[in-house]
mmCIF file of C-alpha atoms in Angstrom:
data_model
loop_
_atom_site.group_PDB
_atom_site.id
_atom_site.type_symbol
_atom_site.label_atom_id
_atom_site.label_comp_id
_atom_site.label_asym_id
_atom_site.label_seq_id
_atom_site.Cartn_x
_atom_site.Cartn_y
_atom_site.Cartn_z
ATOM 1 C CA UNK A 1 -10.446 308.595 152.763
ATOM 2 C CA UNK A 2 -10.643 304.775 152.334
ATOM 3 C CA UNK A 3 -14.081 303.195 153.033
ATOM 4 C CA UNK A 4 -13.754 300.612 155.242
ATOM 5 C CA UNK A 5 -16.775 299.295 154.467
ATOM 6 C CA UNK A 6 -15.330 298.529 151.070
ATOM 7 C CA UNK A 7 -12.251 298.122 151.359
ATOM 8 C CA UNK A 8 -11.837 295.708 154.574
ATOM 9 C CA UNK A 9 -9.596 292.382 155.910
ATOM 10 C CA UNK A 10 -10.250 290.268 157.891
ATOM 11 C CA UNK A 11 -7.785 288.388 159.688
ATOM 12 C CA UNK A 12 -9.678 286.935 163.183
ATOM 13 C CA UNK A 13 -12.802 285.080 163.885
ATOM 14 C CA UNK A 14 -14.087 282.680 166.536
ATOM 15 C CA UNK A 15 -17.614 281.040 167.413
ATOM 16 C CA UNK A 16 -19.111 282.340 170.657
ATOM 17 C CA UNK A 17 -19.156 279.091 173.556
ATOM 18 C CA UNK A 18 -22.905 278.524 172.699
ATOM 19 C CA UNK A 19 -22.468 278.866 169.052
ATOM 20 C CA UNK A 20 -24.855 281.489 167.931
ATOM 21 C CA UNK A 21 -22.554 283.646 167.622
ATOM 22 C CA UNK A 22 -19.986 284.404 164.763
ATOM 23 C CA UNK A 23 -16.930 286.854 166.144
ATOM 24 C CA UNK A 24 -14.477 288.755 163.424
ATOM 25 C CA UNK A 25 -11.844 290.872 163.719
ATOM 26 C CA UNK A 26 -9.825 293.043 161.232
ATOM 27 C CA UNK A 27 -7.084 295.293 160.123
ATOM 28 C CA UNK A 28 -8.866 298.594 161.366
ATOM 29 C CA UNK A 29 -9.010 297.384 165.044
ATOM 30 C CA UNK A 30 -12.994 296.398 164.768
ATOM 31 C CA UNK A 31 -14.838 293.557 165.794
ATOM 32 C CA UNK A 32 -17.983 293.088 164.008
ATOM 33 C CA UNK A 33 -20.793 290.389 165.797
ATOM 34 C CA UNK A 34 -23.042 288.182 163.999
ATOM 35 C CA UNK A 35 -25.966 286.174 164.515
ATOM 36 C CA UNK A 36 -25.940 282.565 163.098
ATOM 37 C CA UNK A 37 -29.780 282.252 162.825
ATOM 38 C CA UNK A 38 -30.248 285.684 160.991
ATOM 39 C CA UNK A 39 -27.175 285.206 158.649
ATOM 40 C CA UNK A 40 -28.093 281.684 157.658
ATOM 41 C CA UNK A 41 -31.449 282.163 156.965
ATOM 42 C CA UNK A 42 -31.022 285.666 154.847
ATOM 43 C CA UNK A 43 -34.245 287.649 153.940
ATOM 44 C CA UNK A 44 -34.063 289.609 150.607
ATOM 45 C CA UNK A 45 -36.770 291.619 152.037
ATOM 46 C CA UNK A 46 -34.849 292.414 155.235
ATOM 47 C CA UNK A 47 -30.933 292.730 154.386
ATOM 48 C CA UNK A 48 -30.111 293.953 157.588
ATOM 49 C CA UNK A 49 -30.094 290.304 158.149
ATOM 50 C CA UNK A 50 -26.914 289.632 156.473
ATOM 51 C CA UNK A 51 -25.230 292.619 158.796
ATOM 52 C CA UNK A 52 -23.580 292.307 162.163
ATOM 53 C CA UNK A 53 -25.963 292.681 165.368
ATOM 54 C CA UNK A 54 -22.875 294.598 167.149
ATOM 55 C CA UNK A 55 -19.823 296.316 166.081
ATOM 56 C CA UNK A 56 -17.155 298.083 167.760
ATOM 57 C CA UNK A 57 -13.498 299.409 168.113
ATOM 58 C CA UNK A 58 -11.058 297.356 169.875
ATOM 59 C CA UNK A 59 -7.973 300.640 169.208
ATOM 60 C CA UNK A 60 -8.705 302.472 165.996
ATOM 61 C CA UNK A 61 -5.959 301.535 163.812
ATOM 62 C CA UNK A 62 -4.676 298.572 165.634
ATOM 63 C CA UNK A 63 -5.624 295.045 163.927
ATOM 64 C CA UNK A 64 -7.181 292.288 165.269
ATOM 65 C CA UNK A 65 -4.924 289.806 164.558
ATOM 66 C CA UNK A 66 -5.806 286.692 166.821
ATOM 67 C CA UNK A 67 -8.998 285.655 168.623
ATOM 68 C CA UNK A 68 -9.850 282.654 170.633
ATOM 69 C CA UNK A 69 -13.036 281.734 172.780
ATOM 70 C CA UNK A 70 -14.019 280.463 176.316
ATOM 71 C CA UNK A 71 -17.457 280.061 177.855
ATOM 72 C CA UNK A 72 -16.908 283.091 179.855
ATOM 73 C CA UNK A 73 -14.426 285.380 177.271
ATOM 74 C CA UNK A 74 -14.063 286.176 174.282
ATOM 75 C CA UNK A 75 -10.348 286.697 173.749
ATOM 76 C CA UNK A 76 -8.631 288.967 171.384
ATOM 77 C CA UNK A 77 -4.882 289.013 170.646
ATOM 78 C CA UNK A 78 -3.851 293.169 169.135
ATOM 79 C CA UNK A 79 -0.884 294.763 169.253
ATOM 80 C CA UNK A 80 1.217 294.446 172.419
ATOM 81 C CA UNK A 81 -1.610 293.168 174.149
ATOM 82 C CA UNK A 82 -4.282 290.358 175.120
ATOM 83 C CA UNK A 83 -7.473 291.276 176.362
ATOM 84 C CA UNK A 84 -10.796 289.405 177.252
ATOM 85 C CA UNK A 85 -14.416 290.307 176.730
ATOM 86 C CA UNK A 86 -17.151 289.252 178.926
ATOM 87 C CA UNK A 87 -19.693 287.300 176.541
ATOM 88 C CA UNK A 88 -22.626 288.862 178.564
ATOM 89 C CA UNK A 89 -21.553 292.007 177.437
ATOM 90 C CA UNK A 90 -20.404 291.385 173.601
ATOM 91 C CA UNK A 91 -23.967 292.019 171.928
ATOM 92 C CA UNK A 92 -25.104 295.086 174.109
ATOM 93 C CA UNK A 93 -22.545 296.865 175.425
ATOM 94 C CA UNK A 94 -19.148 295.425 174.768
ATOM 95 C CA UNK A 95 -17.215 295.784 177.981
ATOM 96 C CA UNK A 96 -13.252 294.689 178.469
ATOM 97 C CA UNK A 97 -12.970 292.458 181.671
ATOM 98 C CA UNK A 98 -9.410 292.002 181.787
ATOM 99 C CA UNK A 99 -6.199 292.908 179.837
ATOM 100 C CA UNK A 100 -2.860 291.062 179.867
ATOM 101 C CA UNK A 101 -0.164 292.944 178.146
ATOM 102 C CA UNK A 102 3.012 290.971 176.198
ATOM 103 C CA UNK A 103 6.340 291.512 177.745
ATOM 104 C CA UNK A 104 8.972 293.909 175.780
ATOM 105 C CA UNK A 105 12.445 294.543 176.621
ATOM 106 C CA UNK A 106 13.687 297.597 177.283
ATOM 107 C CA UNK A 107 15.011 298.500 173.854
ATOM 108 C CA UNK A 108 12.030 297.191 171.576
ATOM 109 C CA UNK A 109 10.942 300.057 169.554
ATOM 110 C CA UNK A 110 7.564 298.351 169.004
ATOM 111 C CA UNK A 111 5.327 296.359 171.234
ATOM 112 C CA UNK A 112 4.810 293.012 168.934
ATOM 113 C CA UNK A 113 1.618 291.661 167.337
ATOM 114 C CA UNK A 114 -0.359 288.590 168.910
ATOM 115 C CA UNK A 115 -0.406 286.841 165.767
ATOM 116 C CA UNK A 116 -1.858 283.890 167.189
ATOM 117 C CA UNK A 117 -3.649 282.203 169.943
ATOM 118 C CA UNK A 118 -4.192 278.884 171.338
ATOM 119 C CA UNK A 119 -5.709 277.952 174.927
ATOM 120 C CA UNK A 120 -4.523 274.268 175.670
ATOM 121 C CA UNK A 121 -7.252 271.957 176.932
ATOM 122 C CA UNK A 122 -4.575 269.839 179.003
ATOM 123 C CA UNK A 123 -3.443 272.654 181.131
ATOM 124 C CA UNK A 124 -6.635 275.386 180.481
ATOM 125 C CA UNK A 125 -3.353 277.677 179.562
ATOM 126 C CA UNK A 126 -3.796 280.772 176.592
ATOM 127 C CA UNK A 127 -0.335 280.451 174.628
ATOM 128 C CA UNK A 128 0.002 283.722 172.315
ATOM 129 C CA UNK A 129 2.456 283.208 169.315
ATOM 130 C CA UNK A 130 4.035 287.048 168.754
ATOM 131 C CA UNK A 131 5.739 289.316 166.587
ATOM 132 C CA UNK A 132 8.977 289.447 169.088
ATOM 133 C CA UNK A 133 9.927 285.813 167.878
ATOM 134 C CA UNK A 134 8.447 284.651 171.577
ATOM 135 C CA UNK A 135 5.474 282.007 172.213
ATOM 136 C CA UNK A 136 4.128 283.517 175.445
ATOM 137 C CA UNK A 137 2.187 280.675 178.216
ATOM 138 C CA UNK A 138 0.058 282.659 180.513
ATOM 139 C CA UNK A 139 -2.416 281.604 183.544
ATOM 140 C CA UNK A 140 -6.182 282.136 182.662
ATOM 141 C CA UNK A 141 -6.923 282.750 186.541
ATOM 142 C CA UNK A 142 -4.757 285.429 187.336
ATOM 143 C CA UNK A 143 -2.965 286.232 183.999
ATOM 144 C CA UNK A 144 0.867 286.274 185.363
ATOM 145 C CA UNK A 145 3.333 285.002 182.431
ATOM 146 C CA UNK A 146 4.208 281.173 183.191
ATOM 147 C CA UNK A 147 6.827 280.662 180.796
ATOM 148 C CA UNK A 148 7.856 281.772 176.996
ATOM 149 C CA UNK A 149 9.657 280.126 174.361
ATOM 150 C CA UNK A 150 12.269 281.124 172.483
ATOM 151 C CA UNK A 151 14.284 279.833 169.499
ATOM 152 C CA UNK A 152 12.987 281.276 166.125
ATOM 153 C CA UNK A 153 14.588 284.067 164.580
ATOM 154 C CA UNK A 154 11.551 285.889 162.827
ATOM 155 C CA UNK A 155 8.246 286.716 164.080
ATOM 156 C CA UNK A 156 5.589 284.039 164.930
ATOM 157 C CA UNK A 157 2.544 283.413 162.228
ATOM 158 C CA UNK A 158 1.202 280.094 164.348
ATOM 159 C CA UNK A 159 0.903 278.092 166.427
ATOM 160 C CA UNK A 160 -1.199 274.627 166.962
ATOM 161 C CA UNK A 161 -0.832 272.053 170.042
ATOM 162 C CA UNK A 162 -2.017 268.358 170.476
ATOM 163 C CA UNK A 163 -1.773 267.005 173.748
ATOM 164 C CA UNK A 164 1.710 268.234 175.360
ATOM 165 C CA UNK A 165 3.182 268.925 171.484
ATOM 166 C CA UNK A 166 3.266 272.483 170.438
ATOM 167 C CA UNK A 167 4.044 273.548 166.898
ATOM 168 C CA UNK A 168 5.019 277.248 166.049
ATOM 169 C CA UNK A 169 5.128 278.697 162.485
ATOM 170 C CA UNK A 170 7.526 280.828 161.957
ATOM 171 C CA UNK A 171 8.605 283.867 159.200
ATOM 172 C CA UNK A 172 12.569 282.212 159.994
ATOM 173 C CA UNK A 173 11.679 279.498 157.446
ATOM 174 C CA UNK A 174 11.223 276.863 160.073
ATOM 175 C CA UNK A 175 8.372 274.864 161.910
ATOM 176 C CA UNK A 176 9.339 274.157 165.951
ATOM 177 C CA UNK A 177 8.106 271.646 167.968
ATOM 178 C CA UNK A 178 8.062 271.526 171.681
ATOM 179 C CA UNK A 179 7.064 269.760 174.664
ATOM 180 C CA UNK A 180 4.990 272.168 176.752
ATOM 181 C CA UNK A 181 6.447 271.208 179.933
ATOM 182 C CA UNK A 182 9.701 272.374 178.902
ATOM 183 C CA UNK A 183 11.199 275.663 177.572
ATOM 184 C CA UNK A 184 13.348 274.239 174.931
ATOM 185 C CA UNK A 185 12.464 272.758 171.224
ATOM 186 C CA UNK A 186 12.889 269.607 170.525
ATOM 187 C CA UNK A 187 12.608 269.383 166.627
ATOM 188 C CA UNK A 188 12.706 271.073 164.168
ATOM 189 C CA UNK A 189 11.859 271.012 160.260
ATOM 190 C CA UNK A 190 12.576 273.213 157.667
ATOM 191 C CA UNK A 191 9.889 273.034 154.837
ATOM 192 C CA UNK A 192 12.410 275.049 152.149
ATOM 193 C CA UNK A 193 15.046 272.996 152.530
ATOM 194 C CA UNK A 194 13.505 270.721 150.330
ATOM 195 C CA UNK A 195 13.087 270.803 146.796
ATOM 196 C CA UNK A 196 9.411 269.146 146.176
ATOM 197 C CA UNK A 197 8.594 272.324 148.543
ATOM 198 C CA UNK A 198 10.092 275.414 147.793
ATOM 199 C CA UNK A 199 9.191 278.047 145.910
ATOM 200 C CA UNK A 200 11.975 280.343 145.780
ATOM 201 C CA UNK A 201 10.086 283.413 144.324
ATOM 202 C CA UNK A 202 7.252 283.416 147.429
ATOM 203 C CA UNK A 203 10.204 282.935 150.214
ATOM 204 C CA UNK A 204 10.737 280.857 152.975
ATOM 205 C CA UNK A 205 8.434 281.930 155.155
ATOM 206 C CA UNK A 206 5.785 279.044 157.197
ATOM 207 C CA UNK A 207 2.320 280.784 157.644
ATOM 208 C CA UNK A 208 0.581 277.828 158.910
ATOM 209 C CA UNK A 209 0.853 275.109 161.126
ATOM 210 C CA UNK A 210 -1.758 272.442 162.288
ATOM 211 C CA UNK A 211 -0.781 268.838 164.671
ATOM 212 C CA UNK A 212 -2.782 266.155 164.808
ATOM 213 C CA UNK A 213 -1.614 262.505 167.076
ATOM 214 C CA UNK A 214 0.368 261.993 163.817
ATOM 215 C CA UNK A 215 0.575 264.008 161.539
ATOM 216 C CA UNK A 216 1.671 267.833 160.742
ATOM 217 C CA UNK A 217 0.574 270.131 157.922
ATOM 218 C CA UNK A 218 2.540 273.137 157.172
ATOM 219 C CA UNK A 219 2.642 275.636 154.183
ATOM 220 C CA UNK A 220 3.547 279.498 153.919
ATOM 221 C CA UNK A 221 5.857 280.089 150.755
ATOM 222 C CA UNK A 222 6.783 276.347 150.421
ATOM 223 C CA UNK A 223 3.799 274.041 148.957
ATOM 224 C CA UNK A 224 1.424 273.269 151.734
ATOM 225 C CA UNK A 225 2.052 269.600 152.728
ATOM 226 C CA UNK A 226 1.548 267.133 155.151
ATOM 227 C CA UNK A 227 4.682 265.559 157.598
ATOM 228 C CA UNK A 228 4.688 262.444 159.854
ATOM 229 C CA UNK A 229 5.499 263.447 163.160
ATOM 230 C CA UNK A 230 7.280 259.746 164.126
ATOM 231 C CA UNK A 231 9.890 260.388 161.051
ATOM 232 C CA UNK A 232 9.458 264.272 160.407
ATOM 233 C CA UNK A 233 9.221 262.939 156.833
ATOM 234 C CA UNK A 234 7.382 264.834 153.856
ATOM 235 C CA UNK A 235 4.165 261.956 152.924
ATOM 236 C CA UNK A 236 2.150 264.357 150.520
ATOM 237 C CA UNK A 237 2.484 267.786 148.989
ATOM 238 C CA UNK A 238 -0.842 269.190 148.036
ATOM 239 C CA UNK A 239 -1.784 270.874 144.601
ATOM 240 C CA UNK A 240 -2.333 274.598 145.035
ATOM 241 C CA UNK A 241 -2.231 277.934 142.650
ATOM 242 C CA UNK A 242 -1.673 279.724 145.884
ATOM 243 C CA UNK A 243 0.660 282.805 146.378
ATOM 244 C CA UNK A 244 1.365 281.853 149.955
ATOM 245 C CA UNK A 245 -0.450 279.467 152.742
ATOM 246 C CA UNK A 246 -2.067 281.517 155.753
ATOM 247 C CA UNK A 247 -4.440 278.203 156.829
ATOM 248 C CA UNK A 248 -4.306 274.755 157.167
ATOM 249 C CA UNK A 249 -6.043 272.377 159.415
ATOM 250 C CA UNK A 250 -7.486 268.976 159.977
ATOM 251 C CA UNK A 251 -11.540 268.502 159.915
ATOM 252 C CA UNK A 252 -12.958 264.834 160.325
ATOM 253 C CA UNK A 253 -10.788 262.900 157.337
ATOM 254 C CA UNK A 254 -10.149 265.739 155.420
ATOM 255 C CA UNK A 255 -7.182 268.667 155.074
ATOM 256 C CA UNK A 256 -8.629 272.343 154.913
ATOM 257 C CA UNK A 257 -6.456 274.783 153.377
ATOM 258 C CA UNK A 258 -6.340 278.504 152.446
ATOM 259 C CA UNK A 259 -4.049 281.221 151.606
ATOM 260 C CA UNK A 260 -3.658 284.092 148.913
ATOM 261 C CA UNK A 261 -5.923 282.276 146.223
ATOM 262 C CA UNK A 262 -9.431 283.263 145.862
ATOM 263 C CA UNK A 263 -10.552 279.271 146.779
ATOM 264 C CA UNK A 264 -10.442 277.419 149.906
ATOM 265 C CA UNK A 265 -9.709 273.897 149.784
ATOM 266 C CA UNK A 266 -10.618 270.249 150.918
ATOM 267 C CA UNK A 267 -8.114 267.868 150.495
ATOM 268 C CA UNK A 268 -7.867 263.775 150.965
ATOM 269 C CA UNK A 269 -4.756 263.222 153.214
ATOM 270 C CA UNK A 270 -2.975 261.688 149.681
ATOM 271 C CA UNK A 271 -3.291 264.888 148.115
ATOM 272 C CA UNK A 272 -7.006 264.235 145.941
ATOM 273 C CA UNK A 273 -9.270 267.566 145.429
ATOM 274 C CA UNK A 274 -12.345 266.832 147.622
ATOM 275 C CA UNK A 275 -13.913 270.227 147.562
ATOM 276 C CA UNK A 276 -12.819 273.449 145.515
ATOM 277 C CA UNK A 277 -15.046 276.822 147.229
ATOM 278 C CA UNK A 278 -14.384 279.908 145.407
ATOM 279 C CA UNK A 279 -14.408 282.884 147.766
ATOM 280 C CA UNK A 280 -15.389 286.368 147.072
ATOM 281 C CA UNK A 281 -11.749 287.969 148.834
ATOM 282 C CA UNK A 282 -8.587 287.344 147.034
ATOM 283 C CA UNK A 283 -6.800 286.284 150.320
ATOM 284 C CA UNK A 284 -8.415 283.378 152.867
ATOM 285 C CA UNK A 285 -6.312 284.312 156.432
ATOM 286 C CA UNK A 286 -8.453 282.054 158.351
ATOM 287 C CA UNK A 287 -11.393 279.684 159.135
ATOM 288 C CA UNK A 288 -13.515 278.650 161.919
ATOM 289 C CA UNK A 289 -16.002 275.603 161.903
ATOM 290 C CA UNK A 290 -18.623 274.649 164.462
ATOM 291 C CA UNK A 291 -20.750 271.555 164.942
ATOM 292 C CA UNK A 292 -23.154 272.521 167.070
ATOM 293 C CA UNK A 293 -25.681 274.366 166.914
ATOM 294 C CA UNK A 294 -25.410 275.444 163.172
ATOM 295 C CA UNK A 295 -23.158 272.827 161.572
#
């Protein structure tokens, strides 16, 4: 019997809406709940400090792969299905309010993961990135399907928006981008394809995907690097000893990055070390950052 206290991944976490609140999610299908105040301020005396204030099971056995957060829900993306947690509820008695479930065709012999979840600010829209090759656009109000997009070949890993651009990472080797108000892609780059990027023995897979007004980071087996989004050129190619990228993003003037590497990075946009934090897991599959109320 493995103990999943010990042996454990995490692969989900958001911030509650008033920040106090620190949300994960993991491989065994649990979401664990902690308190900001307690777990910042830890008490040697009291270690119960550094442990969650809630836990409970989403579906035994079914991981958490996705989360995202609203000031009324908590949102978690499983298997098949999207489902939203009233934040009233989440540190008492953890109570499902509503459950939207992914479309599958007829023949699918599995229902897909939510591998990752976005809600767009311009349209208040929750976009789920899944395992069927399929971005999914659904309606927050009533939860009906709005549209879907399809083009990859592989299952989704990402996907990141800024203003009406949407970018989806993709296991096909390939980085989309799309204008939300249509259905079909209107770029595309392919990070292997070039030669400063590639690392033939990690494969051609893109893990991670982050848009800013203009500029694009992407990683996965190819080098994490940064793309203008005028010229889809490469501009920088950042030095990691990674085994494969699961996390970039932008933060202030800085690049955060993290994948199978027991460090998480800071980068300048040129490609100069800012910050090197070693990390107790082997594998950093995502990251969260707040500024208010605990910076």
């Amino acid at each position: 019997m493995v103990d999943k206290e010990l042996y454990n991944t995490v692969l989900s976490q958001t911030f509650s809406a008033c920040g106090r609140y620190l949300i994960v999610g993991n491989t065994y299908g649990e979401i664990a709940v902690f308190d900001l105040r307690l777990l910042l301020n830890p008490s040697d005396e009291h270690p119960a400090t550094r442990k969650p204030v809630q836990k409970f099971v989403i579906n035994d056995g079914v991981q958490v792969c996705s989360m995202v957060s609203t000031k009324k829900w908590l949102i978690t993306g499983t298997v098949g299905e999207i489902s939203g947690w009233d934040w009233n509820s989440i540190t008492s008695s953890p109570k499902v309010s509503w459950t939207i479930n992914i479309p599958s065709s007829k023949d699918a012999l599995e229902k897909p993961d939510v591998n990752s979840l976005l809600l767009n600010d311009m349209d208040g829209n929750l976009y789920a990135g899944c395992g069927d090759n399929k971005i999914y656009v659904f309606d927050l109000e009533d939860g009906k399907l709005i549209r879907n997009f399809s083009g990859h070949d592989d299952y989704i890993h990402c996907i990141h928006n800024s203003g009406t651009t949407l970018a989806s990472a993709s296991e096909d080797g390939t980085v989309k981008l799309w204008d939300v108000r249509q259905e079909v892609y209107c770029h595309m780059i392919q990070p292997h394809a070039h030669e400063k990027l590639y690392r033939p023995h990690l494969g051609k897979w893109v893990g991670a995907v982050s848009l800013s007004d203009d500029w694009l980071l992407c990683g996965g087996g190819p080098r994490p690097s940064l793309w203008h989004t005028k010229s889809l050129d490469v501009t920088t190619v950042y030095p990691m000893d990674d085994k494969g990228i699961h996390f970039l993003a932008f933060h202030d003037d800085r690049i955060m990055a993290g994948g199978c590497y027991p460090y998480f990075y800071h980068f300048s946009y040129n490609g100069d070390v800012l910050a090197l934090i070693p990390s107790s897991s082997t594998t950093v599959y995502s990251a969260v950052f707040q500024e208010a109320p605990y910076k």
